[in-house]
XYZ file of C-alpha atoms in Angstrom:
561
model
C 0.000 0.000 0.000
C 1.240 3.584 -0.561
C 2.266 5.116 2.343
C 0.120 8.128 1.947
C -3.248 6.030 1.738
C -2.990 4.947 5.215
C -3.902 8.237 6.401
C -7.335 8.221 5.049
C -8.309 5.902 7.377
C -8.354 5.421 11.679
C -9.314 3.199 13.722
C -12.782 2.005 14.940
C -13.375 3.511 18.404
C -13.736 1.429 21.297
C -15.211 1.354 24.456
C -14.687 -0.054 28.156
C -16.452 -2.988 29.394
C -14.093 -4.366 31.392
C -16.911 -6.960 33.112
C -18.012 -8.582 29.581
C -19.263 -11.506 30.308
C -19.561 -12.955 26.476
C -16.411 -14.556 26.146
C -17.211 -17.315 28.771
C -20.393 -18.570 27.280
C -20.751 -21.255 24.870
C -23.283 -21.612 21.853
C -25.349 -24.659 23.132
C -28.660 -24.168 21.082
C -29.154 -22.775 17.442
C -30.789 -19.165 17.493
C -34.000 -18.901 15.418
C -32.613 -18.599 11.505
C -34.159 -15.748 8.659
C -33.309 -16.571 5.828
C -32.490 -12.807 3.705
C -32.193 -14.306 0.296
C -35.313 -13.340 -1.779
C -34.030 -9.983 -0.191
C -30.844 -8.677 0.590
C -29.372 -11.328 -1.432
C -31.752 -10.760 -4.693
C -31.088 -6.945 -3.984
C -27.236 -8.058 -4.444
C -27.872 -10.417 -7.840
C -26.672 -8.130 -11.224
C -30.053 -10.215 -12.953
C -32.343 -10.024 -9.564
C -34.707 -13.272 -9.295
C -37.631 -13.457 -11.724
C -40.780 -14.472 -10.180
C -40.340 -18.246 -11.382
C -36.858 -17.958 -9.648
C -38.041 -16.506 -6.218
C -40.309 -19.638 -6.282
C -38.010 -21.909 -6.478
C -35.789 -20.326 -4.068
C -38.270 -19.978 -1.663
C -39.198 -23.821 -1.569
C -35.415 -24.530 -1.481
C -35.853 -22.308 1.786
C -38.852 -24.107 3.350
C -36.890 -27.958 2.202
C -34.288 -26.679 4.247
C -35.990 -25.974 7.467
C -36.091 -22.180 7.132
C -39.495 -21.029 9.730
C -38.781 -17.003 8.696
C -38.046 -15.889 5.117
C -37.951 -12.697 4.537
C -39.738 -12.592 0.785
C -39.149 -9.131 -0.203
C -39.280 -5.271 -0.199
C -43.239 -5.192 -1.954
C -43.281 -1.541 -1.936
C -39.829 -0.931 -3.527
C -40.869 -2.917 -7.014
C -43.699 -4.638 -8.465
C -41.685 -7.676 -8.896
C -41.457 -8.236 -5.016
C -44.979 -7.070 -4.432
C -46.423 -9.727 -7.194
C -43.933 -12.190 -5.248
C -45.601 -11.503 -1.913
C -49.185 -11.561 -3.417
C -48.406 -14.936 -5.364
C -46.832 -16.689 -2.020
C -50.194 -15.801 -0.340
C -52.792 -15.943 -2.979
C -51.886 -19.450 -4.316
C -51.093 -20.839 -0.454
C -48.232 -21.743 -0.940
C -46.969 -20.428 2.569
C -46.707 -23.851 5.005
C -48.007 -23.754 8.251
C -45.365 -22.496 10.644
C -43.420 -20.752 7.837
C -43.533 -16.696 8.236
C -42.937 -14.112 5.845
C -41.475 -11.250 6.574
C -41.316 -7.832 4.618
C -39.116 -4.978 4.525
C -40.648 -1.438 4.502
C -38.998 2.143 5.216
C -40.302 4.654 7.570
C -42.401 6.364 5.111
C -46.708 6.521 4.788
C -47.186 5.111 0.810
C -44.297 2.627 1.707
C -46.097 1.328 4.670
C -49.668 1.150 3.342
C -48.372 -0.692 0.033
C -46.121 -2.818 1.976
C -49.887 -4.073 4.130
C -51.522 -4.392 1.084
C -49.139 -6.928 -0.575
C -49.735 -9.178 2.797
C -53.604 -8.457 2.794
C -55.093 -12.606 3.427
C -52.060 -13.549 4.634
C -52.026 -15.827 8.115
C -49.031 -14.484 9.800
C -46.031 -12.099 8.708
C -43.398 -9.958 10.054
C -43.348 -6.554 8.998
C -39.524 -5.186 9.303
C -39.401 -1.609 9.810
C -35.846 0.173 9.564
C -34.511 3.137 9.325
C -30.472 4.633 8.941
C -29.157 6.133 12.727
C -25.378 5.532 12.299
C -22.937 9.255 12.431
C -21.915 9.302 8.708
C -25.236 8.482 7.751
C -27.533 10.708 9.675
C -24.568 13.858 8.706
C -24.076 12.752 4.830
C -27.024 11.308 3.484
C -29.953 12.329 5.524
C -28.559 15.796 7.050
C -31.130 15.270 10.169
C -30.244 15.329 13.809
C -30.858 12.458 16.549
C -33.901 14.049 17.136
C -35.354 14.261 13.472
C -34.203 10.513 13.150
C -36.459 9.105 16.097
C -39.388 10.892 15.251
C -38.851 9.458 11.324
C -38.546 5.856 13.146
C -41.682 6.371 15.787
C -44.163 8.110 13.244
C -43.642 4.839 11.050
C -43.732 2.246 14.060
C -47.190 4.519 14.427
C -48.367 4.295 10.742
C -47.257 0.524 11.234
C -49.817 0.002 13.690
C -52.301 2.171 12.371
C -52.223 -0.109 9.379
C -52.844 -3.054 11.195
C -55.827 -2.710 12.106
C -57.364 -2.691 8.508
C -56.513 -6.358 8.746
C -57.373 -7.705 11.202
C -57.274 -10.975 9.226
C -53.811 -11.292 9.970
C -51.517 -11.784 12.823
C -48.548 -9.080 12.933
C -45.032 -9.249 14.534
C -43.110 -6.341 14.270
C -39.315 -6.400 13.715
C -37.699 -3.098 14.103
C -33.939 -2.466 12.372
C -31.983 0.685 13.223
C -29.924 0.346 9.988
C -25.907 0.703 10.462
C -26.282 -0.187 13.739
C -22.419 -0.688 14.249
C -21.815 2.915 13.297
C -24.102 4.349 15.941
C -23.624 5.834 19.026
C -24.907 2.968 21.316
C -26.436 5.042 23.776
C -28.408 6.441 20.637
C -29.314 2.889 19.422
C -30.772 2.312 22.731
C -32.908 5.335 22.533
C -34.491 4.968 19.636
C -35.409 1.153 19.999
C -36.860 2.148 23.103
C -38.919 4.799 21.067
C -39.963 2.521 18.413
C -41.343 -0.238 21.412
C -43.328 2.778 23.495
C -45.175 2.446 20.168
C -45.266 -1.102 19.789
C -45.829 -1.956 23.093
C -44.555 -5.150 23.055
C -44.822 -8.162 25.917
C -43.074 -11.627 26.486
C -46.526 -12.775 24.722
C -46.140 -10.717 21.933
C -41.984 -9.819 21.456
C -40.854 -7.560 18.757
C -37.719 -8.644 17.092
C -34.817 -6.075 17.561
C -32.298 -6.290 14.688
C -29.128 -5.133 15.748
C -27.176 -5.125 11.954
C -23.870 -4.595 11.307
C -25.302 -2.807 7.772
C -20.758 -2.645 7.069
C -18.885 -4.242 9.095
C -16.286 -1.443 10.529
C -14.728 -3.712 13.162
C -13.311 -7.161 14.346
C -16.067 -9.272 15.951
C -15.204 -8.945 19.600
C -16.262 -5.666 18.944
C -19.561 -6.525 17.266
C -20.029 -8.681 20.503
C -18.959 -5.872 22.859
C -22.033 -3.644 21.192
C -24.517 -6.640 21.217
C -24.042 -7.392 25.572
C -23.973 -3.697 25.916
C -27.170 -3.156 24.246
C -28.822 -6.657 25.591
C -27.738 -5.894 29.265
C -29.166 -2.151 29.167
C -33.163 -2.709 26.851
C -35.867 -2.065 29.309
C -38.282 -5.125 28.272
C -35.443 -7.531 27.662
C -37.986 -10.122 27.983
C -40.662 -8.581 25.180
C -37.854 -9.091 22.477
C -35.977 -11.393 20.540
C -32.722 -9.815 19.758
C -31.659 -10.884 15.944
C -27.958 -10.042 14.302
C -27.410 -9.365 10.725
C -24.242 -9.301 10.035
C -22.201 -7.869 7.065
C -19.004 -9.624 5.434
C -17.024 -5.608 4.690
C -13.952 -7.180 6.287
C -14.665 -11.006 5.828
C -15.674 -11.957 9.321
C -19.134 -12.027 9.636
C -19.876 -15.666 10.294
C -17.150 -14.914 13.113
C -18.839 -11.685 14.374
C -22.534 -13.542 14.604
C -20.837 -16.589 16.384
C -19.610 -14.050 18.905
C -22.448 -12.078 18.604
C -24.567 -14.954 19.870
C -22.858 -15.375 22.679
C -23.211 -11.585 24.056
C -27.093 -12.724 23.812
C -28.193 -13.142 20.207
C -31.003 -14.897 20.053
C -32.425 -14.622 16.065
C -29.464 -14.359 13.100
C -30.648 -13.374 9.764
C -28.586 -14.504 6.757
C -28.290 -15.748 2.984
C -27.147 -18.990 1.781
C -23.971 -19.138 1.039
C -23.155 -15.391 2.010
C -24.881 -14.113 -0.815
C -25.685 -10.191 -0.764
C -24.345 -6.706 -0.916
C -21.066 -5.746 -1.637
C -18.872 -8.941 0.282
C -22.184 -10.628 1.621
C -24.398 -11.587 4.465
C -23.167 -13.768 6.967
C -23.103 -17.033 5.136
C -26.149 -19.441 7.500
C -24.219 -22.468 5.694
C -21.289 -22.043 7.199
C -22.750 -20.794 10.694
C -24.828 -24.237 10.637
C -22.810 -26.223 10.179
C -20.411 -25.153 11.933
C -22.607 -25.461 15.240
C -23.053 -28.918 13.903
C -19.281 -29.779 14.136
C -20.043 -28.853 17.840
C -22.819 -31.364 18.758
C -25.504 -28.847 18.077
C -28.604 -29.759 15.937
C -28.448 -26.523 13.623
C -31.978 -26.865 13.290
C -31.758 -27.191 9.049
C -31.299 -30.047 6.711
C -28.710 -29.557 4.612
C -27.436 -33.172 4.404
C -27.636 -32.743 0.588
C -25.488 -29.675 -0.111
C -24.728 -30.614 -3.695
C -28.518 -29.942 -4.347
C -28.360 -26.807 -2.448
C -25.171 -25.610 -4.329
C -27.330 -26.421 -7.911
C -30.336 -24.675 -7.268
C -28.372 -21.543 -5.563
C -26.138 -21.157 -8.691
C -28.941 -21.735 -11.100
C -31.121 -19.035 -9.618
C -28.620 -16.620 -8.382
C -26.194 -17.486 -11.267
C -23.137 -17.188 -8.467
C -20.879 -19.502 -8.007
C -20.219 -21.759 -5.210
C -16.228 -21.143 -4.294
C -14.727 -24.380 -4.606
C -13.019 -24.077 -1.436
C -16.202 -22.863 0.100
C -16.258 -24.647 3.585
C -18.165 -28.007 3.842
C -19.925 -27.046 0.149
C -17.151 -25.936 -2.152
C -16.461 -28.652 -4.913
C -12.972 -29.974 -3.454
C -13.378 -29.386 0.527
C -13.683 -33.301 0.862
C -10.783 -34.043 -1.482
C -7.171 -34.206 -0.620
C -4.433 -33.698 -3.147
C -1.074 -33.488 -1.016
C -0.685 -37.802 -0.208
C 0.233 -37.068 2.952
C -3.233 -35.611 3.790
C -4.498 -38.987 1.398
C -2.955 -41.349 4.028
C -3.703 -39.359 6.937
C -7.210 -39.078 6.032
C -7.518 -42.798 5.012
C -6.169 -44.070 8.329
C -8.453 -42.054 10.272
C -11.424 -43.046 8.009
C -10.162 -46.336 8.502
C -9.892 -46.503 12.436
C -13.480 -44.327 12.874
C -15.121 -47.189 11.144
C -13.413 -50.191 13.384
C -13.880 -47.568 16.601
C -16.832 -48.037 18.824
C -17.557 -45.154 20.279
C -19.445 -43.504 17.492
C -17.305 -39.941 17.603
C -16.359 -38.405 14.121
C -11.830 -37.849 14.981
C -10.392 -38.222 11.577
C -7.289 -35.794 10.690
C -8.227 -33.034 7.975
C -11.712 -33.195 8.098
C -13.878 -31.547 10.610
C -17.142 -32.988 9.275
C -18.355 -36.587 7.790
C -19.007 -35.794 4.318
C -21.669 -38.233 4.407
C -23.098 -36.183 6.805
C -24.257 -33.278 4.387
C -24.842 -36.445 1.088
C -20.696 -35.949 0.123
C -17.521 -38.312 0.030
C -13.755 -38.130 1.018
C -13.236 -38.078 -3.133
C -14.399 -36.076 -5.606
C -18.298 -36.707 -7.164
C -17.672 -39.785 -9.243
C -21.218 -41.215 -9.646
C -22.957 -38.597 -11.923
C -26.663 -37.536 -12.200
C -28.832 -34.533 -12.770
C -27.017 -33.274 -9.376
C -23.758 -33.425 -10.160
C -21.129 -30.920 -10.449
C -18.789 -30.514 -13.530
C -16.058 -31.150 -11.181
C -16.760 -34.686 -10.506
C -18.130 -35.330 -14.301
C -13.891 -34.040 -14.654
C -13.402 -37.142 -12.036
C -14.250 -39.245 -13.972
C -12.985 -38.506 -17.043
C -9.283 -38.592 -15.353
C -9.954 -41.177 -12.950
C -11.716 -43.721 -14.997
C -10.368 -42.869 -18.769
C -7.382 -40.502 -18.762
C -8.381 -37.455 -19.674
C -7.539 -34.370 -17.963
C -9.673 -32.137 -19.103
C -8.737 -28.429 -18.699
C -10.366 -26.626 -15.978
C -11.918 -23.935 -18.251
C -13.433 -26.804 -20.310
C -15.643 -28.226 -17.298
C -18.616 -25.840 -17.990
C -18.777 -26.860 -21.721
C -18.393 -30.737 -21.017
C -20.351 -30.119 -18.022
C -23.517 -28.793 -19.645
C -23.530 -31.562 -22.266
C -23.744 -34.117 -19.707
C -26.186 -32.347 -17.727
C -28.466 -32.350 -20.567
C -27.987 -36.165 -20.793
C -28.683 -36.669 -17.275
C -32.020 -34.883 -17.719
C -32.759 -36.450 -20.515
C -32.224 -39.596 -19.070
C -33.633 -39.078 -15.901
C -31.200 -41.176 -14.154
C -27.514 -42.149 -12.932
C -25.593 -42.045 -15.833
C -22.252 -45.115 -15.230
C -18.932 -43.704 -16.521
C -18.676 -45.171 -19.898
C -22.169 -43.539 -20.805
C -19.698 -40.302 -19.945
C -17.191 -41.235 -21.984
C -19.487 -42.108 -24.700
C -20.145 -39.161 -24.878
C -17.110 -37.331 -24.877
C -16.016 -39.632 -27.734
C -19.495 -38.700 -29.594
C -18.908 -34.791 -29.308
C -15.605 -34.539 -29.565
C -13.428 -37.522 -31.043
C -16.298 -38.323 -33.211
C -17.387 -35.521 -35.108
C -16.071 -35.420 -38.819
C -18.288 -33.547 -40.577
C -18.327 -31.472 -42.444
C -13.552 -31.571 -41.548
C -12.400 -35.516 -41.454
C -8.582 -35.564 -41.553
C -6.861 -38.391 -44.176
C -3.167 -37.605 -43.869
C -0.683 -34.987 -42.586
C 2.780 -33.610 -43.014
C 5.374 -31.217 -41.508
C 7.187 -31.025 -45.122
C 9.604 -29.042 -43.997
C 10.907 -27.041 -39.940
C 13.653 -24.786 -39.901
C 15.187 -22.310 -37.527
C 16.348 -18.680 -38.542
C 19.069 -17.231 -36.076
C 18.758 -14.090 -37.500
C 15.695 -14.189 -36.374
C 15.624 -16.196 -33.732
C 12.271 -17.663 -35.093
C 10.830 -21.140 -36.159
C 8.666 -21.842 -39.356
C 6.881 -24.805 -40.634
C 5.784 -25.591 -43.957
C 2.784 -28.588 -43.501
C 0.327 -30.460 -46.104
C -2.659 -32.015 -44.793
C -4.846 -33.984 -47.250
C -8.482 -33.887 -45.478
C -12.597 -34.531 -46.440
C -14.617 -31.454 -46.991
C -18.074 -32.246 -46.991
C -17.008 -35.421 -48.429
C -14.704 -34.099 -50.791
C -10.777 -34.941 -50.323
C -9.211 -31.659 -50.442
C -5.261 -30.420 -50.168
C -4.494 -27.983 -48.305
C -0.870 -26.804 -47.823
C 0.233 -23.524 -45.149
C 3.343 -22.088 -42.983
C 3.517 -20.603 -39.958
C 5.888 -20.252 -36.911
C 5.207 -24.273 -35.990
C 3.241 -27.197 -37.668
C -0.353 -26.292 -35.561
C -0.054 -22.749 -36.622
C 0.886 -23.088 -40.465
C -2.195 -25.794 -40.122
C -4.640 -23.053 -38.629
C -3.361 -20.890 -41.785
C -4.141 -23.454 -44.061
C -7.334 -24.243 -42.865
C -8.015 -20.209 -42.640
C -7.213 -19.639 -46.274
C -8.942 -22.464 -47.658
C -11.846 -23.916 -45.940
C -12.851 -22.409 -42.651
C -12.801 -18.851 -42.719
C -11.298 -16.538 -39.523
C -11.273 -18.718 -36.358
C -8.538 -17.964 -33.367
C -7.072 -20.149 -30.920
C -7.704 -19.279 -27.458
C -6.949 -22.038 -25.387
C -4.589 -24.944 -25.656
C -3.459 -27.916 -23.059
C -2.176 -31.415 -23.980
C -0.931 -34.459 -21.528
C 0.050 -38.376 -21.875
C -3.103 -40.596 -21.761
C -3.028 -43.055 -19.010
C -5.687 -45.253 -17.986
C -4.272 -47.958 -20.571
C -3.967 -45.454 -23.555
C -0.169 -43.977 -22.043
C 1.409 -44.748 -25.890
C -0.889 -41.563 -26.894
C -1.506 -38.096 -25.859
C -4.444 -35.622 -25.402
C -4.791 -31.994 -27.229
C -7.851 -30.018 -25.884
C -8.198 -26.679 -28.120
C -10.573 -24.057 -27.870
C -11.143 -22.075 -30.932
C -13.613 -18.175 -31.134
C -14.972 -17.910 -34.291
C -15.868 -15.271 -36.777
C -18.902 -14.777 -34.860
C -17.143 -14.819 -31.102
C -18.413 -17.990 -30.220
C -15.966 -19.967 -28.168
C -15.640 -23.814 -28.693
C -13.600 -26.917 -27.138
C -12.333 -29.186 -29.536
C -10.617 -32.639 -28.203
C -7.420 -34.900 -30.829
C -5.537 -37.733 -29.658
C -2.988 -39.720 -31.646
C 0.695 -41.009 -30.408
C 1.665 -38.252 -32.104
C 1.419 -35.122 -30.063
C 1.135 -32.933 -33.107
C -1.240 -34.577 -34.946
C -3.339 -34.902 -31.523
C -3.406 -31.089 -31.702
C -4.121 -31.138 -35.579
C -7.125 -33.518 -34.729
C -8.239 -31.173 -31.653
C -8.706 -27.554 -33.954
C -10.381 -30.389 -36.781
C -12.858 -31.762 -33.611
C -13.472 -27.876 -32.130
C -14.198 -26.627 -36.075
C -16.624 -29.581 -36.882
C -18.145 -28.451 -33.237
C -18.731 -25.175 -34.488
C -20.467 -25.834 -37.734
C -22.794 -27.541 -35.888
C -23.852 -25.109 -33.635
């Protein structure tokens, strides 16, 4: 970092509590989970959820246990109203599942915010408003005083509201936004405004959200403001006290562990920390986690390779694939001392009696949450491209590239659905023979020479000069090209004659094992005239006609789009 830049920035400001008493308590029981993804973490998407994609979300959220979803902000788009209306017009709310809504301190956003919920059983209605310093001096340009009397005239309008329906049973939820950047003693005050209103009882609690909107400091801190605030609430026993934490400085299922120790009771949260700028606190993690502990987390998520699919195919994010307990290779060791280490501990846990999970590297069965020790090697409409790549090495040979999983991926995918089963490993590699070592139309290749290689020193440069008799369309053709190596002056051959403009973009090769190690591998990838990118897959004991074969196989691919 430059020197200067430092300067910019200070540090958080703390405060004296010497008599905490967080940091001897233990999580024993999971807090009550919210799930924020048809929210915060649609709010975070670049294509937010269409309404076909919020349903499916949402019934990935109930599967997994979730009892509060928060399904939207109705009165900030007509998207999330028509979600809110469709949830509760076509019942498809369970009993003991409650929505929850997010509205801001203002009259039209209130009374269209009731309206979306009008016939609904139960919801939460999540009032917030922004108290924190830089906030309430840059954005607002209102004092303490103006800020509380924004937040109580809308806890009023909130229950004024209410009564129009009295269908409907309400709980209140009340969020002073950025709460980590407010004075606490003001954060105090104006909850305590906001529940004069509300009135709440231990019958009857409100939830108070305590978020940490950007994260501005390490998670002791976080707890230090969360036992301050719990020990000093008049009514402590009229209100469930939720966290909602941030990721700004990558800590955040950290800060809500701690956080629920200094007397958290409610954590709301996305799926995989999906959401604004670095995320929400990732419930996931936080889960499981707890389970590692002994503690039932309260969710099913003993098949996380279905969660991971339907998250990325809605949110169309990626699942890291280091992510803990659900990234791709968590469960997989490549160093073989971790292999043996792992395998003698799997080994002894099975021969032990007493039932406890102790084997080295791995904090969690990976049956547990539907995975193995190895990569995904039996493959259905489930499975990741990763373990499709499994099996390709594992049971064939082929390495293929990393950036060539999606492609290969897909196709088998599509098979699987088609198919509408568990697809053995020699239907994969039928496959991959089909689409790539297959194709010859309308390019077969019937003979090819490097006719002549030479080296210029003045140049410091190598050319080739190649002739490659092929079928076009079923029509033997010879073509003849240079360039600086045989592939090249056979990409300029095929350019000049037969294929038009096409440019290499990727290119990999390797030694075949798996029974084939007297040949090699080329995987190509070729953009064409029209920018479409394509894989394209030779193989031949001759590394260079391997690659020849490879542009031939990603060519063919491309005519046939």
């Amino acid at each position: 970092m430059k020197p200067e830049a430092v300067k910019k920035y200070r540090p958080f400001p703390s405060f004296d509590m010497p008599d905490r008493n967080w940091p001897s308590q233990a999580i024993t029981t999971a807090p009550v989970w919210c799930s924020v993804d048809l929210r915060d973490g649609n709010q975070a998407l670049i294509q937010p959820m269409s309404l076909a994609k919020k349903l499916e979300m949402f019934k990935l959220l109930v599967d997994v246990g979730f009892k509060e979803i928060e399904v939207g902000f109705p009165s900030a788009s007509q998207v999330e109203y028509d979600f809110t209306r469709t949830l509760i017009d076509q019942e498809l709310i369970p009993e003991g599942v409650l929505i929850q809504v997010l509205t801001q301190a203002r009259a039209h956003l209130i009374e269209k915010t009731f309206a979306s919920l009008k016939g609904a059983r139960e919801a939460i209605v999540h009032l917030y408003n922004s108290t924190s310093v830089l906030q309430r001096r840059t954005v607002f340009k209102m004092n303490r005083k103006e800020i509380i009397a924004l937040a109580v005239e809308g806890a009023r309008l909130i229950k004024e509201e209410e009564a129009k329906y009295p269908e409907t049973h309400f709980r209140y939820e009340y969020s002073p936004e950025s709460f980590t950047g407010t004075e606490l003693e003001f954060a105090l005050e104006i909850c305590e405004a906001v529940m004069d209103v509300w009135q709440p009882t231990p019958d009857e609690p409100v939830i108070i959200n305590l978020p940490a909107t950007v994260e501005l400091a390490s998670p002791n801190v976080y707890a230090d403001q969360i036992e301050w605030f719990s020990r000093r609430v008049s009514r402590r026993d009229a209100i469930i006290l939720s966290l909602h934490a941030h990721n700004d400085r990558g800590c955040a299922v950290a800060a809500t562990e701690l956080g629920l120790l200094a007397g958290g009771q409610r954590v709301e949260g996305t799926l995989f920390g999906n959401g604004e700028r670095t995320g929400n606190v990732d419930i996931i993690t936080l889960a499981l986690n707890m389970f590692t502990q002994g503690i039932d987390p309260r969710l099913d998520l003993h098949e996380i390779n279905q969660l991971v699919e339907v998250y990325e195919r809605v949110t169309h994010l990626p699942v890291h694939p280091r992510h803990p307990y659900a990234g791709e290779l968590v469960y997989t060791a490549f160093s073989g001392s971790h292999q043996d280490a792992i395998n003698k501990g799997m080994t002894m846990y099975e021969e032990a009696e007493s039932g406890l999970w102790e084997v080295p590297y791995l904090t969690i069965d990976p049956t547990d949450v539907g995975r193995t020790y190895e990569s995904i090697i039996r493959i259905n409409s489930q499975s990741g491209k990763g373990g499709i790549a499994y099996v390709m090495d594992k049971e064939f040979g082929f390495k293929l590239p990393k950036e060539m999983h999606p492609e290969f991926g897909t196709i088998i995918q599509d098979l699987t659905e088609r198919e509408g089963r568990e697809l053995q490993p020699q239907e994969i590699y039928d496959s991959f023979e089909k689409v790539y070592l297959s194709v010859s139309q309308p390019f077969a290749l019937k003979g090819f020479n490097t006719v002549k290689r030479h080296f210029d020193s003045a140049d410091k440069a190598s050319f080739a000069d190649v002739e490659a008799n092929l079928l076009v369309d079923g029509v033997e053709r010879t073509l003849k090209g240079s360039g600086n190596g045989p592939l090249d002056a056979f990409c300029a051959a095929m350019k000049a004659s037969v294929a038009g403009e096409f440019t290499l973009c990727s290119y990999h090769e390797h030694a075949l094992s798996g029974g084939q190690s007297a040949k090699a591998a080329a995987y190509i990838e070729i953009e064409d005239a029209g920018g479409s990118r394509f894989w394209g897959v030779g193989v031949d004991t001759d590394i260079i006609v391997a690659s020849i074969k490879a542009v031939m196989s990603a060519l063919n691919r491309s005519c046939q789009r």
